[in-house]
Amino acid sequence: MTGRRNFFVCGVVLLVLVLGISKGEESDELHTFLEFYSQVIQRRGNFTPLENFYRNWNDYKQGFGSIERDFWLGNENIHVLSTQVPVEIRFELEDVRGERRFAKYKSFHIDDESQNYTLHISGYSGDAGDGMKYHDGQEFSAKDRGNYRAAVALKGSWWIFEWAYVHLNGFYDPGMDDFQAIHWYKWLENEGLAFCEMKIRKRSEE
């Protein structure tokens, strides 16, 4: 894939717990780990059983699913990992025809819960289209907190403003033409994706 760099999938469950990292604490181990490996923070695919992603605020705060299948690392863990070390993020996408696209952002972090896990993302490269620029600066929303009306309409939690150009926590129904589907509008508009994955690693100097 053009412009692709090796992003290794981490088999460690919850680096925050494994390395004993807490809020406001830096870790040399974390710097070293994320320099050579990636931490998966989200994954959706044709797994059995399918994980329910239409969940409440607390579920998204704590995380759910399996690191080997459908997975959300948890907003509190994502906050810690993305603020103690400068990180970049890569989105891997696949449609129902098997075509793959990616989007990489040079800068990524989310604020803590008191700021509703506000998203900060910039520095796009890739071939999927810069869909996440519309979500930069948005607070995280779930069906019971934040912009809950939009979260209920979309049937999923995300960094939502009035709508979602990217929504990777929606319904899993590949090929479905519906705004509630897992979608990346800049690539396939509202067509449901077959697979997506979000991975972070230490920001490169390139």
XYZ file of N, CA and C in Angstrom, residues 37-177:
423
model
N 6.000 -0.527 18.658
C 4.745 -1.240 18.455
C 3.584 -0.255 18.420
N 2.450 -0.745 17.938
C 1.219 0.032 17.971
C 0.265 -0.563 18.989
N -0.559 0.301 19.555
C -1.632 -0.147 20.430
C -2.957 0.020 19.698
N -3.657 -1.080 19.522
C -4.993 -1.014 18.936
C -5.924 -0.362 19.950
N -6.670 0.655 19.517
C -7.637 1.279 20.409
C -9.073 1.009 19.964
N -9.252 0.544 18.736
C -10.594 0.199 18.245
C -10.478 -0.776 17.099
N -11.445 -1.718 17.028
C -11.501 -2.641 15.895
C -12.948 -3.094 15.696
N -13.353 -3.168 14.426
C -14.650 -3.736 14.051
C -14.434 -4.670 12.871
N -15.150 -5.780 12.874
C -15.025 -6.717 11.772
C -16.080 -7.806 11.855
N -15.961 -8.776 10.972
C -16.922 -9.876 10.908
C -16.523 -10.964 11.899
N -16.671 -10.642 13.171
C -16.287 -11.559 14.236
C -17.537 -12.201 14.838
N -17.332 -13.363 15.446
C -18.429 -14.074 16.096
C -18.106 -14.267 17.575
N -18.982 -13.800 18.474
C -20.184 -13.005 18.186
C -19.816 -11.542 17.936
N -20.705 -10.809 17.260
C -20.497 -9.381 17.071
C -20.683 -8.658 18.399
N -19.809 -7.704 18.660
C -19.898 -6.897 19.878
C -20.916 -5.775 19.682
N -21.677 -5.476 20.726
C -22.615 -4.359 20.703
C -21.864 -3.057 20.975
N -21.885 -2.116 20.025
C -21.215 -0.832 20.199
C -22.198 0.300 20.539
N -23.470 -0.001 20.643
C -24.445 1.016 21.039
C -24.556 0.975 22.559
N -23.593 1.610 23.209
C -23.417 1.505 24.653
C -23.441 2.884 25.307
N -23.426 2.872 26.644
C -23.498 4.129 27.379
C -22.110 4.730 27.613
N -22.111 5.905 28.217
C -20.881 6.660 28.458
C -19.873 5.854 29.265
N -20.323 5.217 30.332
C -19.399 4.519 31.211
C -18.737 3.338 30.519
N -19.462 2.629 29.677
C -18.861 1.527 28.920
C -17.733 2.035 28.024
N -17.974 3.162 27.352
C -16.931 3.720 26.492
C -15.780 4.291 27.307
N -16.051 4.734 28.495
C -14.980 5.203 29.383
C -14.061 4.047 29.768
N -14.627 2.923 30.156
C -13.857 1.795 30.677
C -13.308 0.879 29.588
N -14.002 0.801 28.455
C -13.592 -0.099 27.389
C -14.363 -1.405 27.417
N -14.364 -2.103 26.295
C -15.112 -3.355 26.193
C -14.628 -4.145 24.978
N -15.063 -5.399 24.909
C -14.709 -6.261 23.788
C -13.447 -7.054 24.030
N -12.918 -7.637 22.963
C -11.722 -8.475 23.020
C -10.646 -7.899 22.115
N -9.405 -7.852 22.587
C -8.289 -7.304 21.808
C -8.102 -8.056 20.499
N -8.563 -9.300 20.426
C -8.416 -10.100 19.212
C -9.580 -9.937 18.239
N -10.671 -9.273 18.710
C -11.859 -9.152 17.858
C -12.382 -7.717 17.950
N -13.707 -7.546 18.016
C -14.287 -6.216 18.213
C -13.798 -5.643 19.539
N -13.452 -4.362 19.524
C -12.703 -3.848 20.676
C -12.791 -2.331 20.763
N -12.952 -1.822 21.987
C -12.766 -0.397 22.303
C -11.915 -0.331 23.555
N -10.758 0.288 23.471
C -9.796 0.296 24.571
C -10.321 1.019 25.799
N -11.166 2.000 25.619
C -11.670 2.787 26.746
C -11.133 4.203 26.686
N -12.019 5.184 26.812
C -11.599 6.574 26.664
C -10.587 7.009 27.708
N -10.719 6.494 28.929
C -9.757 6.877 29.960
C -8.369 6.351 29.608
N -8.298 5.122 29.115
C -7.015 4.558 28.696
C -6.458 5.276 27.469
N -7.327 5.597 26.514
C -6.878 6.325 25.323
C -6.345 7.694 25.714
N -7.020 8.341 26.657
C -6.545 9.646 27.138
C -5.138 9.535 27.711
N -4.914 8.565 28.590
C -3.595 8.414 29.218
C -2.527 8.114 28.172
N -2.789 7.148 27.299
C -1.795 6.767 26.295
C -1.478 7.904 25.331
N -2.460 8.723 25.019
C -2.262 9.759 23.997
C -1.738 11.070 24.548
N -1.678 11.197 25.873
C -1.192 12.454 26.451
C 0.148 12.313 27.155
N 0.567 11.106 27.486
C 1.856 10.922 28.149
C 3.004 10.795 27.156
N 2.678 10.434 25.933
C 3.654 10.301 24.850
C 3.032 10.926 23.598
N 3.783 11.749 22.834
C 3.218 12.262 21.573
C 2.960 11.096 20.618
N 1.734 10.958 20.162
C 1.389 9.811 19.327
C 0.769 10.250 18.007
N 0.832 9.345 17.043
C 0.113 9.476 15.784
C -0.895 8.337 15.719
N -1.876 8.482 14.861
C -2.924 7.468 14.772
C -3.133 7.068 13.320
N -3.420 5.800 13.131
C -3.681 5.263 11.795
C -5.035 4.559 11.796
N -5.854 4.872 10.804
C -7.142 4.224 10.587
C -7.008 3.286 9.388
N -7.282 2.001 9.593
C -7.300 1.012 8.518
C -8.756 0.707 8.183
N -9.108 0.786 6.901
C -10.490 0.614 6.462
C -10.566 -0.415 5.340
N -11.656 -1.178 5.309
C -11.873 -2.140 4.223
C -13.357 -2.181 3.879
N -13.670 -2.185 2.577
C -15.073 -2.245 2.163
C -15.496 -3.681 1.866
N -16.741 -3.852 1.430
C -17.275 -5.201 1.203
C -16.649 -5.880 -0.006
N -15.983 -5.126 -0.863
C -15.326 -5.692 -2.049
C -13.869 -6.059 -1.779
N -13.410 -5.813 -0.561
C -12.046 -6.140 -0.188
C -11.045 -5.041 -0.460
N -11.498 -3.879 -0.913
C -10.578 -2.759 -1.135
C -10.229 -2.124 0.201
N -8.954 -1.786 0.351
C -8.484 -1.213 1.609
C -7.993 0.215 1.395
N -8.255 1.056 2.366
C -7.760 2.430 2.393
C -7.244 2.723 3.803
N -6.463 3.802 3.915
C -5.999 4.189 5.244
C -5.965 5.702 5.365
N -5.989 6.141 6.600
C -5.794 7.555 6.929
C -4.882 7.610 8.142
N -3.844 8.422 8.054
C -2.924 8.580 9.171
C -2.899 10.046 9.576
N -2.847 10.276 10.879
C -2.793 11.635 11.414
C -1.574 11.761 12.313
N -0.795 12.784 12.047
C 0.485 12.980 12.721
C 0.324 13.333 14.192
N -0.785 13.928 14.536
C -1.012 14.360 15.915
C -2.390 13.905 16.375
N -2.430 13.277 17.550
C -3.691 12.770 18.085
C -3.628 12.730 19.600
N -4.640 13.254 20.247
C -4.854 13.002 21.667
C -6.282 13.380 22.033
N -6.740 12.854 23.166
C -8.040 13.258 23.685
C -7.864 13.763 25.115
N -8.685 14.753 25.479
C -8.663 15.306 26.827
C -9.258 14.312 27.820
N -9.244 14.687 29.110
C -9.785 13.794 30.131
C -11.305 13.922 30.226
N -11.885 13.192 31.157
C -13.342 13.133 31.243
C -13.965 14.477 31.581
N -13.254 15.305 32.358
C -13.807 16.612 32.707
C -14.028 17.479 31.475
N -13.307 17.178 30.386
C -13.474 17.869 29.104
C -14.223 16.995 28.099
N -14.887 15.968 28.628
C -15.685 15.051 27.796
C -14.871 14.399 26.680
N -13.596 14.106 26.999
C -12.710 13.403 26.065
C -12.657 14.085 24.695
N -12.537 15.421 24.726
C -12.481 16.199 23.484
C -11.331 15.724 22.602
N -11.606 15.598 21.315
C -10.646 15.084 20.336
C -9.774 16.193 19.763
N -8.473 15.893 19.637
C -7.519 16.781 18.960
C -6.768 15.929 17.939
N -6.960 16.232 16.669
C -6.385 15.403 15.607
C -6.035 16.276 14.410
N -4.849 16.042 13.826
C -4.411 16.860 12.685
C -3.258 16.159 11.976
N -2.891 16.707 10.808
C -1.747 16.192 10.061
C -2.074 14.978 9.226
N -3.120 15.078 8.412
C -3.589 13.935 7.624
C -2.637 13.552 6.491
N -2.531 12.245 6.261
C -1.979 11.677 5.031
C -2.692 10.354 4.798
N -2.714 9.894 3.537
C -3.368 8.627 3.240
C -4.201 8.696 1.978
N -5.051 7.676 1.774
C -5.866 7.615 0.560
C -7.358 7.437 0.844
N -7.756 7.600 2.105
C -9.168 7.456 2.464
C -9.915 8.781 2.459
N -9.181 9.888 2.436
C -9.796 11.204 2.556
C -9.752 11.681 3.996
N -9.602 12.989 4.162
C -9.431 13.569 5.497
C -10.784 13.750 6.180
N -11.374 12.645 6.573
C -12.685 12.699 7.205
C -12.664 13.199 8.633
N -11.569 12.947 9.363
C -11.547 13.273 10.780
C -11.365 14.759 11.059
N -11.019 15.557 10.053
C -10.847 16.991 10.299
C -12.154 17.619 10.773
N -13.273 17.058 10.377
C -14.573 17.585 10.790
C -14.881 17.278 12.255
N -14.148 16.340 12.829
C -14.385 15.933 14.212
C -13.362 16.526 15.176
N -12.339 17.167 14.654
C -11.329 17.803 15.500
C -11.989 18.853 16.389
N -11.684 18.797 17.683
C -12.248 19.759 18.629
C -13.618 19.391 19.165
N -14.144 18.229 18.768
C -15.469 17.810 19.225
C -15.369 16.950 20.487
N -16.370 17.089 21.349
C -16.458 16.257 22.534
C -17.012 14.878 22.168
N -16.634 13.891 22.972
C -17.183 12.552 22.783
C -18.640 12.550 23.242
N -19.471 11.835 22.515
C -20.895 11.762 22.851
C -21.359 10.314 22.870
N -22.233 10.016 23.814
C -22.877 8.708 23.907
C -24.380 8.927 24.055
N -25.118 7.848 24.073
C -26.578 7.970 24.109
C -27.093 8.562 25.414
N -26.219 8.652 26.442
C -26.645 9.199 27.725
C -25.809 10.388 28.188
N -24.969 10.948 27.296
C -24.157 12.098 27.693
C -23.612 12.793 26.452
N -23.368 14.098 26.575
C -22.856 14.875 25.452
C -23.971 15.179 24.467
N -23.648 15.158 23.191
C -24.648 15.386 22.147
C -25.444 14.091 21.955
N -26.209 13.760 22.980
C -26.853 12.443 23.019
C -27.907 12.268 21.931
N -28.540 13.357 21.523
C -29.551 13.221 20.468
C -28.917 12.707 19.168
N -27.741 13.256 18.832
C -27.042 12.788 17.630
C -26.555 11.359 17.818
N -26.062 11.036 19.028
C -25.591 9.676 19.294
C -26.730 8.669 19.166
N -27.909 9.035 19.646
C -29.074 8.153 19.522
C -29.470 7.999 18.056
N -29.456 9.110 17.317
C -29.810 9.045 15.892
C -28.838 8.176 15.115
N -27.540 8.257 15.479
C -26.504 7.496 14.785
C -26.354 6.080 15.331
N -26.991 5.814 16.475
C -26.908 4.497 17.120
C -25.465 4.113 17.435
N -24.699 5.067 17.944
C -23.323 4.787 18.318
C -22.661 5.998 18.933
N -21.574 5.767 19.647
C -20.845 6.831 20.338
C -19.607 7.226 19.549
N -19.338 8.536 19.498
C -18.219 9.047 18.707
C -18.016 10.517 19.058
N -17.011 11.132 18.431
C -16.806 12.576 18.581
C -17.733 13.271 17.576
N -18.941 13.536 18.027
C -20.013 13.954 17.131
C -20.292 15.446 17.290
N -20.478 16.137 16.177
C -21.012 17.497 16.235
C -22.488 17.390 15.853
N -22.905 18.043 14.781
C -24.292 17.858 14.361
C -24.469 16.557 13.583
N -23.375 16.090 12.994
C -23.430 14.854 12.213
C -22.075 14.178 12.285
N -21.883 13.111 11.528
C -20.636 12.359 11.594
C -20.146 12.032 10.190
N -19.058 12.686 9.781
C -18.422 12.332 8.515
C -17.691 11.001 8.645
N -17.222 10.728 9.851
C -16.635 9.422 10.171
C -17.405 8.875 11.366
N -17.814 7.634 11.268
C -18.518 6.996 12.386
C -18.162 5.514 12.376
N -17.169 5.149 13.189
C -16.675 3.774 13.192
C -17.270 2.936 14.315
N -18.142 3.542 15.115
C -18.804 2.806 16.196
C -20.301 2.636 15.943
N -20.701 2.699 14.684
C -22.103 2.509 14.328
C -22.460 1.038 14.162
N -23.574 0.776 13.508
C -24.009 -0.598 13.263
C -23.057 -1.293 12.293
N -22.810 -2.584 12.568
C -22.001 -3.378 11.646
C -22.928 -4.052 10.649
N -22.970 -3.506 9.452
C -23.779 -4.070 8.365
C -23.093 -3.702 7.055
N -22.058 -4.463 6.663
C -21.250 -4.108 5.488
C -22.087 -3.917 4.232
N -21.814 -2.840 3.525
C -22.506 -2.548 2.288
C -23.797 -1.773 2.454
N -24.300 -1.673 3.682
C -25.533 -0.936 3.924
C -25.329 0.554 3.635
N -26.229 1.152 2.898
C -26.172 2.588 2.611
C -27.043 3.306 3.631
